[in-house]
Amino acid sequence: MVDTPTADIPQEPDISHVNPAAGGTWFGHPKPLFWLFGTEMWERFGYYGMRALLTLYLTKHFVLGDRASTGLYGGYTALVYLTPLVGGLLADQYLGSKRAVRFGALMMAIGYFTLAFGGAPARPYQVIDGQRYEVAVENFRDAPTSDPHEARYLIYAGQKLTMRGNDDGSLSLDAADGREVRRVAAGHFSEQADRSALMTMVLLLALSLVSVGNGFFKPNISTMVGELYQPGDRRRDAGFTIFYMGINTGSILGQFLCAIFADTIGWPAGLGLAGVAMVISFLMISFHGGRLDAYGNPPKRDGPDRALLIYGLAILAVPLFYFLFQNLMVTEKAAPGSGFIGYLASLPLMGKLLFGTFLVSVPAILIWSFVRGSRKEGEMMLAAMVLIVFNVVFWTLFEQAGSSLTLFADRNTDRSVFGLFTLSAPQTQNFNPLAIVLLAPAMSALWGWLSRRGLEPSIPIKFAIALMGVGGGFLFLVWGSLFAGPDFKVGLWWLAGLYVIHSIAELCISPVGLSMITKLSIARVVGLMMGVWFLSISVAQYVAGVVAQFASVETIGGQVTNLKVSLDTYTHTFTVIALVAIGLGIVLFLLSWPLKKWMHGVQ
């Protein structure tokens, strides 16, 4: 997800009469915006650079398999969007935004550097009918992009046998002359790997550190941008737009450069570069020459400063997050035929907590709204909750970018660019922020043009368009798979097309989300509703990992041995989720008329 911060009071009249020429400015804005712009840009560099590598790091370096890797990725990104609820509250009540951002940046930098210490790569082996067989790897590169000459063999009765997956799920073991030495039926073999328990612990510890640090950083840097402008200053929206460009600039650079470093030097260089970016972010928020002295300061409170206590408790939360990640890795999937109840019972603890909180909070707040508020307030809250539920669906599918779509790019995409050079799989994620930067002005102009003519779609219709758009993007890629070559690889531009369509869909839903919540919520619970909004995105991140597990491809000896099966698996999953998204988009489109009535004029 490319973040789209929203000015907290958009479309204000210019009642302050601020003279942009008065005092020092940066592009007509307060000079401190430069420091906040840079702090956020380098943080996004680190976050998106690391995120682009994470799924491949888990599948290739740690050989965790698709199911465990995408599940762990989903759990991590879920916490990234959940922890800001606590970090924002602590900054508002005790720390102040500046100290919270500084502490968060330091924690994240330590986390990225810790993540870079992955140790030696895991060594895959195969278990056939309960017996272990070693796997020999030739021309191995411990990097996001495998060596084109890499070959893996099963050591069987003193022979090096090629492992070949068959369409029926069985495994063929072939001699050098192509003769099939043995065929193993589906279900009689499984992939395992020897990996360092210490390095696995370091991996989960690093993800925990980043998750905690993100909770302090993410919500509070935007708050400081808002403080730069007095109420009524018309420059506020433009300031947030500049800040937003910093987010996209950091995202593009991070996903491009971290991938290059990881491919040319190794995982530690790519992940370590994310840490270096985070150190720069920390330095900008800490050493600003006094330019930020007036912003993000702690609220006036009686009694001792509780900062050290809060920092200590945050560090103590790291083992708790470590436990959640560990539980996520070891939880087995539900037994076949166990049904929905069995599925819920088999969820890891993180899934139970997220789903439980969301499923309880939504109806509880609605009941409270109708009991304690007026009918109008209750209807507006009902409209907000309906849109929040559909928001979960959108981000669940959109966030396949870092998991299933990255694996698809690695395995079933011809990433050659006009035959001149080849993108790595992590770099394909850059199509989204590039499209956002190019299309955002056009989309903004389009909405303005329609608005002047009274034709701008309502918020529910924009949400419906976004849902159908994200489904349409997947169908576009599935269509492209029909033109895959004999190597079962789809042209890069089909994947790029998916990201462009998804970016257009994102521009329909993301900029209006936060504003919609503030306008529809009852004033005395607007903070709680903002919490539910971010909780919905957190749930979506987790569910995105679950959906990606349905697209899991069975690897044998640490590699995909049948690209036809791989392509069929991805296209089937993408077709199903596309049809679900389009169907729900149509449902929301039909609901837009009662929703518009319940919104009572909110635009």
Coordinates of C-alpha atoms in Angstrom, one line a residue:
M1 CA 0.0 0.0 0.0
V2 CA 1.3 3.4 -0.9
D3 CA 0.2 5.7 1.9
T4 CA -1.9 8.7 1.1
P5 CA -2.0 11.1 4.1
T6 CA -4.9 13.5 4.2
A7 CA -5.0 17.0 5.5
D8 CA -6.8 16.9 8.7
I9 CA -9.1 19.8 7.9
P10 CA -9.4 19.8 4.1
Q11 CA -11.0 22.5 2.0
E12 CA -10.8 25.2 4.7
P13 CA -11.5 28.8 3.8
D14 CA -8.5 31.1 3.8
I15 CA -9.2 33.0 7.0
S16 CA -5.7 33.3 8.3
H17 CA -4.4 35.6 5.6
V18 CA -0.9 33.9 5.9
N19 CA 1.6 35.6 3.6
P20 CA 3.7 32.8 2.0
A21 CA 6.5 35.3 1.6
A22 CA 6.7 36.2 5.3
G23 CA 9.6 34.5 6.9
G24 CA 11.7 31.7 5.4
T25 CA 9.8 29.3 3.2
W26 CA 10.5 26.1 1.3
F27 CA 8.6 26.1 -2.1
G28 CA 6.2 28.6 -0.4
H29 CA 5.7 26.4 2.7
P30 CA 7.2 26.5 6.2
K31 CA 10.8 25.5 6.1
P32 CA 10.3 22.7 8.7
L33 CA 8.3 20.9 6.0
F34 CA 11.7 20.0 4.3
W35 CA 12.9 18.2 7.4
L36 CA 9.6 16.3 7.8
F37 CA 9.5 15.5 4.1
G38 CA 13.0 14.0 4.3
T39 CA 12.3 12.1 7.5
E40 CA 9.3 10.5 5.9
M41 CA 10.9 9.9 2.6
W42 CA 13.9 8.0 4.1
E43 CA 11.6 6.0 6.4
R44 CA 9.4 5.0 3.4
F45 CA 12.6 4.1 1.5
G46 CA 13.5 1.6 4.3
Y47 CA 10.0 0.2 4.8
Y48 CA 9.1 -0.4 1.1
G49 CA 12.7 -1.5 0.2
M50 CA 12.5 -4.1 3.0
R51 CA 8.9 -5.1 2.1
A52 CA 9.8 -5.7 -1.5
L53 CA 12.4 -8.2 -0.4
L54 CA 10.7 -9.9 2.5
T55 CA 8.6 -12.6 0.9
L56 CA 11.5 -13.7 -1.4
Y57 CA 13.9 -13.6 1.6
L58 CA 11.6 -16.0 3.4
T59 CA 11.1 -18.4 0.5
K60 CA 14.6 -18.4 -0.9
H61 CA 17.0 -17.7 2.0
F62 CA 15.0 -19.4 4.8
V63 CA 13.2 -21.9 2.6
L64 CA 10.0 -21.5 4.6
G65 CA 7.7 -22.5 1.8
D66 CA 4.9 -20.3 0.3
R67 CA 2.3 -20.9 3.0
A68 CA 4.5 -20.0 6.0
S69 CA 6.2 -17.1 4.1
T70 CA 3.0 -15.4 2.9
G71 CA 1.3 -16.0 6.3
L72 CA 4.3 -14.4 8.1
Y73 CA 4.3 -11.5 5.6
G74 CA 0.6 -10.9 6.2
G75 CA 1.0 -11.0 10.0
Y76 CA 3.9 -8.5 9.8
T77 CA 2.0 -6.0 7.6
A78 CA -1.1 -6.4 9.8
L79 CA 0.9 -5.2 12.9
V80 CA 2.4 -2.4 10.8
Y81 CA -1.1 -0.9 10.5
L82 CA -2.3 -1.9 14.0
T83 CA 0.5 -0.6 16.2
P84 CA 0.0 3.1 15.1
L85 CA -3.3 3.1 17.2
V86 CA -1.2 2.8 20.3
G87 CA 1.7 4.9 19.2
G88 CA -0.5 7.8 18.2
L89 CA -2.3 7.7 21.6
L90 CA 0.9 7.6 23.6
A91 CA 2.3 10.6 21.6
D92 CA -0.9 12.6 22.0
Q93 CA -1.1 12.0 25.8
Y94 CA 2.5 11.8 26.9
L95 CA 5.5 11.8 24.4
G96 CA 4.6 14.4 21.8
S97 CA 5.0 13.5 18.1
K98 CA 8.6 14.4 17.8
R99 CA 9.9 12.1 20.5
A100 CA 7.7 9.3 19.3
V101 CA 9.0 9.6 15.7
R102 CA 12.6 9.7 17.0
F103 CA 12.1 6.6 19.1
G104 CA 10.3 4.8 16.3
A105 CA 13.0 5.6 13.8
L106 CA 15.7 4.2 16.1
M107 CA 13.7 1.0 16.8
M108 CA 13.1 0.4 13.1
A109 CA 16.8 1.1 12.2
I110 CA 17.9 -1.6 14.7
G111 CA 15.2 -3.9 13.3
Y112 CA 16.4 -3.6 9.7
F113 CA 20.0 -4.1 10.6
T114 CA 19.0 -7.1 12.7
L115 CA 17.1 -8.5 9.8
A116 CA 20.2 -8.3 7.6
F117 CA 21.9 -10.9 9.8
G118 CA 20.2 -13.9 8.2
G119 CA 23.2 -16.2 8.5
A120 CA 23.9 -19.0 6.1
P121 CA 21.0 -20.0 3.7
A122 CA 18.8 -22.9 4.8
R123 CA 19.6 -26.2 3.1
P124 CA 16.5 -27.9 1.6
Y125 CA 16.0 -31.7 1.7
Q126 CA 13.2 -33.9 0.7
V127 CA 11.2 -36.4 2.8
I128 CA 9.8 -39.3 0.8
D129 CA 7.7 -41.9 2.6
G130 CA 9.2 -40.8 5.8
Q131 CA 12.8 -41.1 4.7
R132 CA 15.1 -38.1 4.3
Y133 CA 17.0 -37.4 1.0
E134 CA 19.6 -34.7 0.6
V135 CA 19.2 -32.0 -2.1
A136 CA 22.4 -30.9 -3.9
V137 CA 22.3 -27.3 -5.4
E138 CA 24.6 -26.2 -8.2
N139 CA 25.2 -22.5 -9.2
F140 CA 23.3 -21.3 -6.2
R141 CA 22.9 -17.5 -5.6
D142 CA 21.7 -16.4 -2.2
A143 CA 19.8 -13.4 -3.7
P144 CA 16.3 -12.4 -4.9
T145 CA 17.1 -13.4 -8.5
S146 CA 18.4 -17.0 -9.0
D147 CA 21.2 -17.9 -11.2
P148 CA 19.8 -19.0 -14.6
H149 CA 22.1 -22.0 -14.5
E150 CA 21.0 -23.1 -11.1
A151 CA 20.2 -26.8 -10.8
R152 CA 19.0 -28.9 -7.9
Y153 CA 19.2 -32.6 -7.6
L154 CA 17.9 -35.2 -5.2
I155 CA 20.7 -37.6 -3.9
Y156 CA 19.0 -41.0 -4.3
A157 CA 21.0 -44.3 -4.1
G158 CA 24.2 -42.4 -4.8
Q159 CA 22.7 -40.8 -7.9
K160 CA 21.9 -37.1 -8.7
L161 CA 18.4 -37.2 -9.9
T162 CA 16.5 -34.3 -11.4
M163 CA 13.2 -33.5 -9.5
R164 CA 10.3 -32.9 -11.9
G165 CA 6.8 -32.0 -10.7
N166 CA 3.9 -33.5 -12.7
D167 CA 0.5 -32.1 -13.5
D168 CA -1.2 -34.6 -11.2
G169 CA 0.9 -33.6 -8.2
S170 CA 3.3 -36.5 -8.3
L171 CA 7.1 -36.2 -8.3
S172 CA 9.3 -37.8 -10.9
L173 CA 13.0 -38.4 -10.2
D174 CA 14.9 -38.5 -13.5
A175 CA 18.4 -39.7 -14.3
A176 CA 20.8 -37.6 -16.4
D177 CA 19.6 -39.4 -19.6
G178 CA 16.0 -38.4 -18.9
R179 CA 14.9 -41.8 -17.7
E180 CA 12.4 -41.8 -14.9
V181 CA 14.0 -43.7 -12.0
R182 CA 11.1 -43.3 -9.6
R183 CA 7.7 -41.7 -9.4
V184 CA 6.4 -40.6 -6.0
A185 CA 2.6 -40.2 -5.6
A186 CA 1.2 -36.9 -4.4
G187 CA 1.1 -36.7 -0.6
H188 CA 4.0 -39.1 -0.2
F189 CA 6.7 -36.4 -0.2
S190 CA 7.3 -33.1 1.5
E191 CA 9.9 -30.4 1.5
Q192 CA 11.9 -29.6 4.6
A193 CA 15.0 -27.5 5.3
D194 CA 17.8 -27.4 7.8
R195 CA 17.8 -23.8 9.0
S196 CA 19.5 -22.2 12.0
A197 CA 17.2 -21.9 15.0
L198 CA 19.2 -18.9 16.1
M199 CA 18.8 -17.1 12.7
T200 CA 15.1 -17.8 12.7
M201 CA 14.9 -16.3 16.1
V202 CA 16.8 -13.2 14.8
L203 CA 14.4 -13.0 11.9
L204 CA 11.3 -12.9 14.1
L205 CA 13.0 -10.5 16.6
A206 CA 13.8 -8.1 13.7
L207 CA 10.2 -8.1 12.5
S208 CA 9.1 -7.4 16.0
L209 CA 11.4 -4.5 16.4
V210 CA 10.3 -2.9 13.2
S211 CA 6.6 -3.5 14.1
V212 CA 7.0 -1.7 17.4
G213 CA 9.0 1.1 16.0
N214 CA 6.6 1.7 13.2
G215 CA 3.8 2.1 15.7
F216 CA 5.5 5.2 17.1
F217 CA 6.7 6.6 13.8
K218 CA 3.8 6.2 11.3
P219 CA 0.9 8.2 12.9
N220 CA 3.0 11.0 14.4
I221 CA 5.1 12.3 11.4
S222 CA 1.8 13.3 9.6
T223 CA 0.6 15.0 12.8
M224 CA 3.7 17.2 12.8
V225 CA 3.0 18.2 9.2
G226 CA -0.5 19.4 10.3
E227 CA 1.1 21.5 13.1
L228 CA 3.0 23.6 10.5
Y229 CA -0.1 25.4 9.4
Q230 CA -2.4 27.6 11.4
P231 CA -6.2 27.0 11.1
G232 CA -7.5 28.4 7.9
D233 CA -4.1 28.3 6.1
R234 CA -5.0 27.4 2.6
R235 CA -1.5 26.0 2.0
R236 CA -2.3 22.9 4.2
D237 CA -3.6 20.7 1.5
A238 CA -0.7 21.6 -0.8
G239 CA 1.7 20.9 2.1
F240 CA 0.3 17.4 2.5
T241 CA 0.6 16.9 -1.2
I242 CA 4.3 17.7 -1.1
F243 CA 4.6 15.4 1.9
Y244 CA 2.8 12.6 -0.1
M245 CA 5.3 13.0 -2.9
G246 CA 8.0 12.3 -0.3
I247 CA 6.3 9.0 0.5
N248 CA 6.2 8.0 -3.1
T249 CA 9.7 9.1 -3.8
G250 CA 11.0 7.0 -0.9
S251 CA 8.9 4.0 -2.0
I252 CA 10.3 4.2 -5.6
L253 CA 13.9 4.6 -4.5
G254 CA 13.7 1.9 -1.8
Q255 CA 12.1 -0.8 -4.0
F256 CA 14.6 -0.1 -6.7
L257 CA 17.9 0.3 -4.8
C258 CA 17.4 -2.3 -2.1
A259 CA 16.6 -4.9 -4.7
I260 CA 19.7 -4.0 -6.7
F261 CA 21.9 -4.2 -3.6
A262 CA 20.4 -7.5 -2.6
D263 CA 20.9 -8.9 -6.1
T264 CA 24.4 -7.7 -6.7
I265 CA 25.9 -8.0 -3.2
G266 CA 23.5 -10.2 -1.2
W267 CA 20.5 -10.0 1.2
P268 CA 22.5 -8.3 4.0
A269 CA 23.3 -5.4 1.6
G270 CA 19.7 -4.9 0.5
L271 CA 18.2 -5.2 3.9
G272 CA 21.1 -3.2 5.5
L273 CA 20.5 -0.4 3.0
A274 CA 16.9 -0.1 4.4
G275 CA 18.6 0.3 7.8
V276 CA 20.9 3.0 6.5
A277 CA 17.9 4.9 5.2
M278 CA 16.2 4.6 8.6
V279 CA 19.4 6.0 10.2
I280 CA 19.2 9.1 7.9
S281 CA 15.5 9.5 8.8
F282 CA 16.5 9.4 12.5
L283 CA 19.2 12.0 12.0
M284 CA 16.8 14.3 10.2
I285 CA 14.2 14.3 12.9
S286 CA 16.9 14.5 15.6
F287 CA 19.4 17.1 14.2
H288 CA 17.4 19.8 12.5
G289 CA 19.2 22.9 13.7
G290 CA 16.3 24.0 15.9
R291 CA 13.8 24.2 13.0
L292 CA 11.4 21.7 14.5
D293 CA 11.7 23.0 18.1
A294 CA 8.2 24.5 18.0
Y295 CA 6.5 21.4 16.7
G296 CA 5.6 17.9 18.0
N297 CA 6.3 18.7 21.6
P298 CA 4.8 16.8 24.6
P299 CA 1.5 18.1 26.0
K300 CA 1.6 20.0 29.2
R301 CA 0.9 17.5 32.1
D302 CA 1.4 17.5 35.8
G303 CA 3.8 15.0 37.3
P304 CA 6.9 13.3 36.2
D305 CA 7.8 12.7 32.5
R306 CA 6.8 9.2 31.6
A307 CA 8.9 8.9 28.5
L308 CA 11.4 6.4 29.9
L309 CA 8.6 4.2 31.2
I310 CA 6.9 4.2 27.8
Y311 CA 10.2 3.4 26.0
G312 CA 10.7 0.6 28.4
L313 CA 7.2 -0.9 28.0
A314 CA 7.6 -0.6 24.2
I315 CA 10.8 -2.7 24.4
L316 CA 9.0 -5.2 26.6
A317 CA 6.4 -5.5 23.8
V318 CA 9.0 -6.9 21.5
P319 CA 8.9 -10.4 23.1
L320 CA 5.1 -10.3 22.8
F321 CA 5.2 -9.6 19.1
Y322 CA 7.9 -12.3 18.8
F323 CA 5.5 -14.8 20.4
L324 CA 2.7 -13.8 17.9
F325 CA 5.1 -14.3 14.9
Q326 CA 6.3 -17.6 16.3
N327 CA 2.7 -18.8 16.8
L328 CA 1.9 -17.7 13.3
M329 CA 4.7 -19.8 11.9
V330 CA 3.9 -23.0 13.7
T331 CA 0.1 -23.0 13.4
E332 CA -1.1 -25.9 11.2
K333 CA -3.9 -25.4 8.7
A334 CA -7.4 -26.7 9.4
A335 CA -8.0 -30.4 8.7
P336 CA -9.9 -31.2 5.5
G337 CA -13.7 -31.2 6.1
S338 CA -13.5 -29.4 9.4
G339 CA -15.7 -26.6 8.0
F340 CA -15.8 -22.9 8.9
I341 CA -15.7 -23.5 12.7
G342 CA -12.7 -25.7 12.3
Y343 CA -11.0 -23.0 10.2
L344 CA -11.6 -20.4 12.9
A345 CA -10.3 -22.7 15.6
S346 CA -7.2 -23.3 13.6
L347 CA -6.4 -19.6 13.2
P348 CA -3.2 -18.4 14.8
L349 CA -3.5 -16.2 17.9
M350 CA -2.9 -13.0 15.8
G351 CA -5.8 -14.0 13.5
K352 CA -8.2 -14.6 16.4
L353 CA -7.3 -11.3 18.0
L354 CA -7.7 -9.3 14.8
F355 CA -10.9 -10.9 13.7
G356 CA -12.4 -11.0 17.2
T357 CA -11.7 -7.3 17.8
F358 CA -13.1 -6.3 14.4
L359 CA -16.2 -8.5 14.6
V360 CA -17.1 -7.3 18.1
S361 CA -16.3 -3.6 17.6
V362 CA -18.3 -3.0 14.4
P363 CA -21.7 -4.1 15.7
A364 CA -21.0 -2.8 19.2
I365 CA -20.3 0.8 18.0
L366 CA -23.3 0.6 15.7
I367 CA -25.6 -0.4 18.5
W368 CA -24.2 2.4 20.7
S369 CA -24.7 4.9 17.9
F370 CA -28.4 4.1 17.5
V371 CA -29.0 4.0 21.2
R372 CA -27.1 7.1 22.3
G373 CA -27.2 9.2 19.1
S374 CA -30.0 10.6 16.9
R375 CA -31.4 8.6 14.0
K376 CA -29.4 10.8 11.6
E377 CA -26.2 10.0 13.5
G378 CA -27.0 6.3 13.6
E379 CA -27.6 6.2 9.8
M380 CA -24.3 8.1 9.1
M381 CA -22.4 5.7 11.4
L382 CA -24.1 2.7 9.6
A383 CA -22.9 4.1 6.2
A384 CA -19.4 4.5 7.6
M385 CA -19.3 0.9 8.9
V386 CA -20.6 -0.6 5.6
L387 CA -17.8 1.3 3.7
I388 CA -15.3 0.1 6.3
V389 CA -16.2 -3.5 5.7
F390 CA -15.8 -3.1 1.9
N391 CA -12.5 -1.3 2.6
V392 CA -11.3 -4.6 4.1
V393 CA -12.0 -6.4 0.9
F394 CA -10.3 -3.9 -1.3
W395 CA -7.0 -3.8 0.7
T396 CA -7.0 -7.6 1.1
L397 CA -6.8 -8.0 -2.7
F398 CA -4.6 -4.9 -3.4
E399 CA -2.0 -6.1 -0.9
Q400 CA -1.2 -9.2 -2.9
A401 CA 1.5 -7.0 -4.3
G402 CA 4.1 -8.0 -1.7
S403 CA 3.3 -11.7 -1.5
S404 CA 1.6 -13.7 -4.3
L405 CA 2.2 -11.1 -7.0
T406 CA 5.9 -10.9 -6.1
L407 CA 6.2 -14.7 -6.2
F408 CA 4.3 -14.7 -9.6
A409 CA 6.8 -12.1 -10.9
D410 CA 9.7 -14.3 -9.8
R411 CA 8.4 -17.5 -11.2
N412 CA 6.0 -16.9 -14.0
T413 CA 6.9 -13.5 -15.5
D414 CA 9.3 -12.7 -18.3
R415 CA 10.8 -9.6 -16.7
S416 CA 12.8 -8.4 -19.7
V417 CA 12.3 -4.8 -20.6
F418 CA 12.4 -4.6 -24.4
G419 CA 15.3 -7.0 -24.4
L420 CA 17.6 -4.2 -23.0
F421 CA 17.7 -5.3 -19.3
T422 CA 15.7 -7.4 -16.8
L423 CA 13.9 -6.2 -13.7
S424 CA 14.2 -8.3 -10.6
A425 CA 11.0 -9.5 -9.0
P426 CA 11.0 -7.0 -6.1
Q427 CA 11.5 -4.1 -8.6
T428 CA 8.2 -4.9 -10.3
Q429 CA 6.4 -3.6 -7.2
N430 CA 7.6 -0.1 -8.3
F431 CA 4.9 0.0 -11.0
N432 CA 2.4 1.0 -8.3
P433 CA 4.1 4.1 -6.9
L434 CA 5.2 5.2 -10.4
A435 CA 1.6 5.0 -11.6
I436 CA 0.4 6.9 -8.5
V437 CA 2.8 9.7 -9.2
L438 CA 1.9 9.9 -12.9
L439 CA -1.9 9.4 -12.5
A440 CA -2.7 11.3 -9.3
P441 CA -2.7 14.7 -10.9
A442 CA -4.9 13.5 -13.7
M443 CA -7.4 11.8 -11.3
S444 CA -7.5 14.9 -9.2
A445 CA -8.3 17.0 -12.3
L446 CA -10.9 14.5 -13.4
W447 CA -12.7 14.6 -10.1
G448 CA -12.6 18.4 -10.1
W449 CA -13.9 18.6 -13.7
L450 CA -16.8 16.2 -12.8
S451 CA -17.5 18.1 -9.6
R452 CA -17.9 21.5 -11.4
R453 CA -20.5 19.8 -13.5
G454 CA -22.3 18.1 -10.6
L455 CA -21.2 14.7 -11.9
E456 CA -18.6 13.6 -9.4
P457 CA -19.4 10.1 -8.1
S458 CA -20.4 9.7 -4.5
I459 CA -18.0 8.1 -2.0
P460 CA -19.9 4.7 -2.1
I461 CA -19.7 4.7 -5.9
K462 CA -15.9 5.5 -5.8
F463 CA -15.5 2.6 -3.4
A464 CA -17.5 0.4 -5.8
I465 CA -15.3 1.5 -8.7
A466 CA -12.2 0.7 -6.7
L467 CA -13.4 -2.8 -5.9
M468 CA -14.3 -3.6 -9.5
G469 CA -11.0 -2.0 -10.5
V470 CA -8.9 -4.2 -8.3
G471 CA -10.8 -7.3 -9.6
G472 CA -10.3 -6.0 -13.2
G473 CA -6.6 -5.8 -12.7
F474 CA -6.4 -9.4 -11.8
L475 CA -8.5 -10.4 -14.8
F476 CA -6.2 -8.4 -17.0
L477 CA -3.2 -10.4 -15.8
V478 CA -5.2 -13.7 -16.2
W479 CA -5.9 -12.6 -19.8
G480 CA -2.2 -12.1 -20.3
S481 CA -1.5 -15.6 -19.1
L482 CA -3.3 -16.9 -22.2
F483 CA -0.4 -15.6 -24.2
A484 CA 2.3 -17.2 -22.1
G485 CA 5.1 -18.8 -24.0
P486 CA 6.3 -22.4 -23.8
D487 CA 8.2 -21.5 -20.7
F488 CA 4.9 -20.6 -19.0
K489 CA 6.0 -17.1 -18.4
V490 CA 3.7 -14.0 -18.9
G491 CA 5.0 -10.8 -20.4
L492 CA 6.1 -8.1 -18.0
W493 CA 3.7 -5.6 -19.4
W494 CA 0.7 -7.6 -18.4
L495 CA 1.9 -7.4 -14.8
A496 CA 2.6 -3.7 -15.2
G497 CA -1.0 -3.3 -16.5
L498 CA -2.3 -4.9 -13.4
Y499 CA -0.5 -2.5 -11.2
V500 CA -1.7 0.5 -13.3
I501 CA -5.3 -0.6 -13.0
H502 CA -4.8 -1.2 -9.3
S503 CA -3.3 2.3 -8.9
I504 CA -6.3 3.9 -10.5
A505 CA -8.5 1.9 -8.1
E506 CA -6.4 3.0 -5.2
L507 CA -6.8 6.6 -6.2
C508 CA -10.6 6.1 -6.0
I509 CA -10.6 4.9 -2.5
S510 CA -7.5 5.9 -0.5
P511 CA -7.7 9.7 -0.6
V512 CA -11.3 9.8 0.5
G513 CA -11.1 7.1 3.3
L514 CA -9.9 9.1 6.3
S515 CA -11.9 12.2 5.3
M516 CA -15.0 10.1 5.0
I517 CA -14.6 8.7 8.5
T518 CA -14.1 12.1 10.1
K519 CA -17.2 13.5 8.4
L520 CA -19.6 10.5 9.1
S521 CA -18.6 9.8 12.7
I522 CA -20.3 11.1 15.7
A523 CA -18.0 13.8 17.1
R524 CA -17.5 12.2 20.5
V525 CA -16.3 8.9 19.0
V526 CA -14.4 10.1 15.9
G527 CA -11.1 9.0 17.4
L528 CA -12.6 5.5 18.0
M529 CA -13.8 5.3 14.5
M530 CA -10.4 6.3 13.2
G531 CA -9.1 3.3 15.2
V532 CA -11.7 1.0 13.6
W533 CA -10.6 2.3 10.2
F534 CA -7.0 1.4 10.8
L535 CA -8.1 -1.8 12.4
S536 CA -9.9 -2.7 9.1
I537 CA -6.7 -2.1 7.1
S538 CA -4.8 -4.2 9.6
V539 CA -7.3 -7.0 9.2
A540 CA -7.1 -6.6 5.5
Q541 CA -3.3 -7.1 5.6
Y542 CA -3.7 -10.3 7.6
V543 CA -6.4 -11.6 5.3
A544 CA -4.2 -10.7 2.4
G545 CA -1.6 -13.2 3.7
V546 CA -4.3 -15.8 4.1
V547 CA -5.5 -15.3 0.5
A548 CA -1.9 -15.5 -0.8
Q549 CA -1.7 -18.9 0.9
F550 CA -4.4 -20.2 -1.5
A551 CA -2.0 -19.3 -4.3
S552 CA 0.8 -21.3 -2.6
V553 CA 2.8 -23.4 -5.0
E554 CA 4.5 -26.5 -3.7
T555 CA 8.2 -26.3 -4.0
I556 CA 10.5 -29.3 -4.2
G557 CA 14.0 -29.0 -3.0
G558 CA 13.5 -25.3 -2.6
Q559 CA 12.4 -24.7 -6.2
V560 CA 9.3 -24.8 -8.4
T561 CA 9.7 -27.8 -10.6
N562 CA 6.6 -27.4 -12.8
L563 CA 6.0 -23.9 -14.0
K564 CA 2.7 -24.9 -15.8
V565 CA 1.3 -26.0 -12.4
S566 CA 2.6 -22.8 -10.9
L567 CA 0.9 -20.6 -13.6
D568 CA -2.3 -22.6 -13.3
T569 CA -2.4 -22.1 -9.5
Y570 CA -1.9 -18.4 -9.7
T571 CA -4.4 -17.8 -12.5
H572 CA -7.0 -19.9 -10.8
T573 CA -6.6 -18.0 -7.5
F574 CA -6.5 -14.6 -9.3
T575 CA -9.6 -15.4 -11.3
V576 CA -11.6 -16.4 -8.2
I577 CA -10.6 -13.3 -6.2
A578 CA -11.2 -11.0 -9.2
L579 CA -14.8 -12.3 -9.7
V580 CA -15.4 -11.9 -5.9
A581 CA -14.1 -8.3 -6.0
I582 CA -16.2 -7.4 -9.1
G583 CA -19.3 -9.1 -7.6
L584 CA -18.9 -7.2 -4.4
G585 CA -18.3 -4.0 -6.3
I586 CA -21.6 -4.4 -8.1
V587 CA -23.3 -5.1 -4.7
L588 CA -21.8 -1.9 -3.3
F589 CA -22.8 0.0 -6.4
L590 CA -26.4 -1.1 -5.9
L591 CA -26.2 -0.1 -2.2
S592 CA -24.8 3.3 -3.1
W593 CA -28.3 4.9 -3.2
P594 CA -29.4 3.9 0.3
L595 CA -25.9 4.7 1.5
K596 CA -26.0 8.1 0.0
K597 CA -29.3 8.7 1.8
W598 CA -27.8 7.6 5.1
M599 CA -24.8 9.9 4.6
H600 CA -27.1 12.9 4.8
G601 CA -25.3 15.1 2.3
V602 CA -21.7 14.2 3.3
Q603 CA -19.6 14.3 0.1

